[in-house]
Amino acid sequence: MVGAYAQGSIIMAHTYAIRHLVASHPTGFEVNLQQQTTGAAPWHGWYKFPKIGLALTYYDFHNPALGYAFSASPYISKSISRNAKHDLSFRLGAGLAFLTNPYNQETNHKNTIASSALNATLQFRFEYDYALTPHLGLLVGAGLNHYSNGATTKPNFGVNLPSVVLGLNYHQQRPAPRTNANAPLPAEIGHTFFNVSTSVGFKQRTEGDKQKYLVNSLTVAVGRRMNRKSNLLLGLEGFNDRSLKATLNDTTRAGLAQPDVKKAGIFVGHELLFGRLVFDSHLGFYLYAPYKSSTPYYERLGLKYHFTNLLFGAVDLKIHRGAADVIEFKIGARL
């Protein structure tokens, strides 16, 4: 399937620091390439044959301080109600975005949304596709687009764009043929496994300090396959954020002892499984944190991909009370 959609949006004033930017109404255009799963992999049937695709999106913020945005977002779309004439679905995607006019202290100090050209993008949307002909569909939708660099550079308040969508889809075949609707249960259900991983990330402390500080972690977790779609995890991890040491050096009086900036925590996690691709979410609590630089708990959202049965890679966003802390690039092994 190929689709082309127009988008109209507003900028949400989710923090006072971006209120001066919410006057414009961004508009955009999206080209969409999508494939209907047919049962070639067992997970297709387990999720009632979702669609997978790639969205290429252009946005004009209609504000010279913000400029334009270009993004590419792989996504998965799950039907809520579907028959030969219509398809109501929910779509979730994540990818990379390029913003043409990021923050610059001398030339563009008004753009407090993003201080780097390269950003992450998240997208979710409800879509309704109505068949005008056997091949042509009218699509209407409503959702949210989000752009942020995950505090790699600051300021980074990010932007949330609630959007309405209108466009057309060309379906090569509607509905697509399906096989293997009752795929057998995976043999791993009820089995326990172990994960060992390490990550690196970089973050900026303040707008005035341009240095990128290394943040890394080490994680050990035990997991269990609960059903066709889910793993549950329990783990321990340690963190070393060099930006905290730099902050202490700036704020501690000469001669006074400094607390340890290293942290250790325990977390519970869930993994939603799509074959080799995994969407993970964690909630953690610090057990060891002598330097109280954040909330006593943290969250993590991310995507993991198993290259082999042993080796995996992941990109995670670590969060404190809804605010991005760092983007983590992770490599690990499943034992």
PDB file of C-alpha atoms in Angstrom, residues 64-194:
ATOM      1  CA  PRO A  64      11.144  31.316  11.454  1.00  0.00           C
ATOM      2  CA  ALA A  65      12.526  30.343  14.866  1.00  0.00           C
ATOM      3  CA  LEU A  66      11.511  26.703  14.300  1.00  0.00           C
ATOM      4  CA  GLY A  67      11.890  26.258  10.548  1.00  0.00           C
ATOM      5  CA  TYR A  68      11.031  22.857   9.056  1.00  0.00           C
ATOM      6  CA  ALA A  69      11.156  19.199  10.118  1.00  0.00           C
ATOM      7  CA  PHE A  70      11.862  16.083   8.034  1.00  0.00           C
ATOM      8  CA  SER A  71      11.418  12.644   9.578  1.00  0.00           C
ATOM      9  CA  ALA A  72      11.438   8.925   8.784  1.00  0.00           C
ATOM     10  CA  SER A  73       9.441   6.657  11.111  1.00  0.00           C
ATOM     11  CA  PRO A  74       9.072   2.877  10.858  1.00  0.00           C
ATOM     12  CA  TYR A  75       5.774   1.891  12.457  1.00  0.00           C
ATOM     13  CA  ILE A  76       3.296  -0.868  13.229  1.00  0.00           C
ATOM     14  CA  SER A  77      -0.471  -0.478  12.801  1.00  0.00           C
ATOM     15  CA  LYS A  78      -3.001  -2.667  14.623  1.00  0.00           C
ATOM     16  CA  SER A  79      -6.578  -2.926  13.362  1.00  0.00           C
ATOM     17  CA  ILE A  80      -9.370  -2.301  15.865  1.00  0.00           C
ATOM     18  CA  SER A  81     -12.232  -2.986  13.447  1.00  0.00           C
ATOM     19  CA  ARG A  82     -11.801  -4.181   9.875  1.00  0.00           C
ATOM     20  CA  ASN A  83     -13.907  -5.509   7.007  1.00  0.00           C
ATOM     21  CA  ALA A  84     -13.945  -5.254   3.206  1.00  0.00           C
ATOM     22  CA  LYS A  85     -15.084  -1.603   3.250  1.00  0.00           C
ATOM     23  CA  HIS A  86     -13.332  -0.013   6.211  1.00  0.00           C
ATOM     24  CA  ASP A  87     -10.353  -0.325   8.562  1.00  0.00           C
ATOM     25  CA  LEU A  88     -10.123   1.452  11.937  1.00  0.00           C
ATOM     26  CA  SER A  89      -6.598   1.066  13.335  1.00  0.00           C
ATOM     27  CA  PHE A  90      -4.064   2.388  15.837  1.00  0.00           C
ATOM     28  CA  ARG A  91      -0.546   3.152  14.662  1.00  0.00           C
ATOM     29  CA  LEU A  92       2.665   3.523  16.681  1.00  0.00           C
ATOM     30  CA  GLY A  93       6.000   4.561  15.200  1.00  0.00           C
ATOM     31  CA  ALA A  94       9.456   5.805  16.162  1.00  0.00           C
ATOM     32  CA  GLY A  95      12.322   7.144  14.089  1.00  0.00           C
ATOM     33  CA  LEU A  96      14.664  10.036  13.376  1.00  0.00           C
ATOM     34  CA  ALA A  97      13.912  13.656  12.495  1.00  0.00           C
ATOM     35  CA  PHE A  98      15.988  16.517  11.095  1.00  0.00           C
ATOM     36  CA  LEU A  99      15.048  20.038  12.255  1.00  0.00           C
ATOM     37  CA  THR A 100      16.377  22.801  10.042  1.00  0.00           C
ATOM     38  CA  ASN A 101      16.619  25.627  12.591  1.00  0.00           C
ATOM     39  CA  PRO A 102      17.706  24.406  16.047  1.00  0.00           C
ATOM     40  CA  TYR A 103      18.549  26.635  19.007  1.00  0.00           C
ATOM     41  CA  ASN A 104      21.600  28.847  18.724  1.00  0.00           C
ATOM     42  CA  GLN A 105      22.520  31.210  21.555  1.00  0.00           C
ATOM     43  CA  GLU A 106      23.625  33.973  19.181  1.00  0.00           C
ATOM     44  CA  THR A 107      21.315  33.612  16.159  1.00  0.00           C
ATOM     45  CA  ASN A 108      18.223  31.656  17.276  1.00  0.00           C
ATOM     46  CA  HIS A 109      17.799  31.904  21.045  1.00  0.00           C
ATOM     47  CA  LYS A 110      13.981  31.728  20.825  1.00  0.00           C
ATOM     48  CA  ASN A 111      13.938  28.048  19.806  1.00  0.00           C
ATOM     49  CA  THR A 112      13.833  26.384  23.227  1.00  0.00           C
ATOM     50  CA  ILE A 113      12.230  23.273  21.726  1.00  0.00           C
ATOM     51  CA  ALA A 114      15.381  21.675  20.291  1.00  0.00           C
ATOM     52  CA  SER A 115      19.064  22.588  20.280  1.00  0.00           C
ATOM     53  CA  SER A 116      20.231  19.941  17.792  1.00  0.00           C
ATOM     54  CA  ALA A 117      19.338  19.285  14.181  1.00  0.00           C
ATOM     55  CA  LEU A 118      19.089  15.504  14.694  1.00  0.00           C
ATOM     56  CA  ASN A 119      16.244  14.394  16.931  1.00  0.00           C
ATOM     57  CA  ALA A 120      14.168  11.345  17.774  1.00  0.00           C
ATOM     58  CA  THR A 121      10.525  11.277  16.749  1.00  0.00           C
ATOM     59  CA  LEU A 122       7.587   9.367  18.197  1.00  0.00           C
ATOM     60  CA  GLN A 123       4.230   9.094  16.482  1.00  0.00           C
ATOM     61  CA  PHE A 124       0.906   7.573  17.421  1.00  0.00           C
ATOM     62  CA  ARG A 125      -2.338   7.898  15.549  1.00  0.00           C
ATOM     63  CA  PHE A 126      -5.862   6.556  15.165  1.00  0.00           C
ATOM     64  CA  GLU A 127      -6.698   6.061  11.475  1.00  0.00           C
ATOM     65  CA  TYR A 128      -9.881   5.250   9.581  1.00  0.00           C
ATOM     66  CA  ASP A 129      -9.543   4.019   5.981  1.00  0.00           C
ATOM     67  CA  TYR A 130     -12.756   3.807   3.902  1.00  0.00           C
ATOM     68  CA  ALA A 131     -12.762   1.977   0.566  1.00  0.00           C
ATOM     69  CA  LEU A 132     -13.826   4.314  -2.262  1.00  0.00           C
ATOM     70  CA  THR A 133     -12.941   1.637  -4.832  1.00  0.00           C
ATOM     71  CA  PRO A 134     -11.347  -1.844  -4.533  1.00  0.00           C
ATOM     72  CA  HIS A 135      -7.916  -0.155  -4.662  1.00  0.00           C
ATOM     73  CA  LEU A 136      -8.430   3.433  -3.446  1.00  0.00           C
ATOM     74  CA  GLY A 137      -9.119   4.350   0.190  1.00  0.00           C
ATOM     75  CA  LEU A 138      -9.937   7.658   1.894  1.00  0.00           C
ATOM     76  CA  LEU A 139      -8.023   8.043   5.168  1.00  0.00           C
ATOM     77  CA  VAL A 140      -8.832  10.347   8.078  1.00  0.00           C
ATOM     78  CA  GLY A 141      -6.861  10.291  11.311  1.00  0.00           C
ATOM     79  CA  ALA A 142      -5.972  12.019  14.562  1.00  0.00           C
ATOM     80  CA  GLY A 143      -2.815  11.588  16.588  1.00  0.00           C
ATOM     81  CA  LEU A 144       0.357  13.110  18.027  1.00  0.00           C
ATOM     82  CA  ASN A 145       3.840  13.738  16.628  1.00  0.00           C
ATOM     83  CA  HIS A 146       6.696  14.322  19.078  1.00  0.00           C
ATOM     84  CA  TYR A 147      10.267  15.565  18.409  1.00  0.00           C
ATOM     85  CA  SER A 148      13.063  15.584  21.010  1.00  0.00           C
ATOM     86  CA  ASN A 149      16.808  14.935  21.261  1.00  0.00           C
ATOM     87  CA  GLY A 150      16.521  13.251  24.676  1.00  0.00           C
ATOM     88  CA  ALA A 151      18.600  15.932  26.470  1.00  0.00           C
ATOM     89  CA  THR A 152      21.687  15.164  24.369  1.00  0.00           C
ATOM     90  CA  THR A 153      21.961  18.931  24.004  1.00  0.00           C
ATOM     91  CA  LYS A 154      20.085  21.709  25.790  1.00  0.00           C
ATOM     92  CA  PRO A 155      17.669  23.422  25.770  1.00  0.00           C
ATOM     93  CA  ASN A 156      15.510  20.425  24.899  1.00  0.00           C
ATOM     94  CA  PHE A 157      11.899  20.880  25.917  1.00  0.00           C
ATOM     95  CA  GLY A 158      10.735  18.998  22.824  1.00  0.00           C
ATOM     96  CA  VAL A 159       7.591  19.633  20.822  1.00  0.00           C
ATOM     97  CA  ASN A 160       4.245  17.828  20.834  1.00  0.00           C
ATOM     98  CA  LEU A 161       2.063  18.289  17.762  1.00  0.00           C
ATOM     99  CA  PRO A 162      -1.538  17.054  18.057  1.00  0.00           C
ATOM    100  CA  SER A 163      -2.524  16.486  14.435  1.00  0.00           C
ATOM    101  CA  VAL A 164      -5.448  15.750  12.155  1.00  0.00           C
ATOM    102  CA  VAL A 165      -4.747  13.823   8.951  1.00  0.00           C
ATOM    103  CA  LEU A 166      -6.551  13.544   5.609  1.00  0.00           C
ATOM    104  CA  GLY A 167      -5.341  11.636   2.579  1.00  0.00           C
ATOM    105  CA  LEU A 168      -5.603   8.743   0.153  1.00  0.00           C
ATOM    106  CA  ASN A 169      -4.299   5.174   0.172  1.00  0.00           C
ATOM    107  CA  TYR A 170      -3.661   2.942  -2.825  1.00  0.00           C
ATOM    108  CA  HIS A 171      -4.101  -0.732  -1.925  1.00  0.00           C
ATOM    109  CA  GLN A 172      -2.537  -3.309  -4.225  1.00  0.00           C
ATOM    110  CA  GLN A 173      -4.885  -5.942  -2.826  1.00  0.00           C
ATOM    111  CA  ARG A 174      -7.664  -5.420  -0.286  1.00  0.00           C
ATOM    112  CA  PRO A 175      -7.942  -7.408   1.871  1.00  0.00           C
ATOM    113  CA  ALA A 176      -4.567  -9.157   1.609  1.00  0.00           C
ATOM    114  CA  PRO A 177      -4.570 -12.973   1.833  1.00  0.00           C
ATOM    115  CA  ARG A 178      -3.723 -14.467   5.236  1.00  0.00           C
ATOM    116  CA  THR A 179      -2.330 -17.808   6.292  1.00  0.00           C
ATOM    117  CA  ASN A 180      -1.224 -19.457   9.528  1.00  0.00           C
ATOM    118  CA  ALA A 181      -3.886 -17.685  11.602  1.00  0.00           C
ATOM    119  CA  ASN A 182      -3.561 -20.261  14.394  1.00  0.00           C
ATOM    120  CA  ALA A 183       0.205 -20.422  14.723  1.00  0.00           C
ATOM    121  CA  PRO A 184       1.385 -22.745  17.522  1.00  0.00           C
ATOM    122  CA  LEU A 185       2.478 -21.327  20.856  1.00  0.00           C
ATOM    123  CA  PRO A 186       6.219 -20.628  21.149  1.00  0.00           C
ATOM    124  CA  ALA A 187       8.224 -23.257  23.003  1.00  0.00           C
ATOM    125  CA  GLU A 188       9.811 -20.549  25.213  1.00  0.00           C
ATOM    126  CA  ILE A 189       6.622 -19.883  27.206  1.00  0.00           C
ATOM    127  CA  GLY A 190       7.343 -20.533  30.883  1.00  0.00           C
ATOM    128  CA  HIS A 191      11.120 -20.525  30.350  1.00  0.00           C
ATOM    129  CA  THR A 192      13.535 -18.317  32.308  1.00  0.00           C
ATOM    130  CA  PHE A 193      16.412 -16.416  30.696  1.00  0.00           C
ATOM    131  CA  PHE A 194      19.104 -13.897  31.698  1.00  0.00           C
TER     132      PHE A 194
END
